[in-house]
């Protein structure tokens, strides 16, 4: 019995379902924003990445007598 190995012969002949799903999920996406959308995205980015000190250590004013 002769073993004629050809590297291209053991490649799959059909694309599997998983490969189709993977190719769909990980495809490159290009997004073009209008100037107004870019401004909103930048404001959201700035809000999420602001210094935590500014948020947690801001001065809180008590304006009424609160009873719990």
XYZ file of C-alpha atoms in Angstrom:
68
model
C 0.000 0.000 0.000
C 1.464 3.250 -1.124
C 0.947 6.418 0.920
C 0.785 9.360 -1.455
C 0.279 12.311 0.862
C -0.702 15.567 -0.727
C -1.090 18.509 1.664
C -3.963 20.019 -0.313
C -5.911 16.758 -0.391
C -6.873 16.738 3.305
C -8.390 20.232 3.286
C -12.141 20.334 3.886
C -14.173 20.491 0.692
C -17.101 22.305 2.360
C -17.142 25.264 4.713
C -18.562 24.144 8.053
C -21.475 25.862 9.767
C -19.190 26.991 12.596
C -16.801 28.599 10.093
C -19.712 30.465 8.481
C -20.907 31.702 11.893
C -17.368 32.663 12.964
C -16.745 34.538 9.723
C -20.024 36.413 10.133
C -19.479 37.346 13.786
C -15.864 38.435 13.375
C -16.119 40.370 10.139
C -14.640 43.855 10.010
C -17.154 46.661 10.539
C -16.525 50.247 9.472
C -18.703 52.945 11.002
C -18.921 56.490 9.696
C -20.325 59.071 12.101
C -21.776 62.478 11.415
C -20.103 65.352 13.309
C -23.034 65.453 15.770
C -22.816 61.696 16.414
C -19.048 61.970 16.889
C -19.594 64.741 19.459
C -22.110 62.624 21.402
C -19.808 59.585 21.349
C -16.923 61.745 22.599
C -19.084 63.124 25.434
C -20.128 59.607 26.465
C -16.478 58.478 26.310
C -15.393 61.437 28.437
C -18.148 60.703 30.980
C -17.180 57.033 31.347
C -13.475 57.819 31.583
C -13.655 60.809 33.911
C -11.601 60.781 37.061
C -13.437 58.783 39.737
C -12.306 61.356 42.282
C -14.540 63.982 40.672
C -17.595 61.765 41.033
C -17.101 60.138 44.438
C -15.663 63.098 46.337
C -17.917 65.875 45.145
C -19.442 68.116 47.772
C -22.965 67.115 48.781
C -25.256 69.818 50.098
C -28.080 68.843 52.447
C -30.931 71.247 51.803
C -33.571 69.817 54.165
C -33.803 67.828 57.354
C -34.133 64.201 56.190
C -35.521 61.549 58.524
C -35.086 57.895 57.746
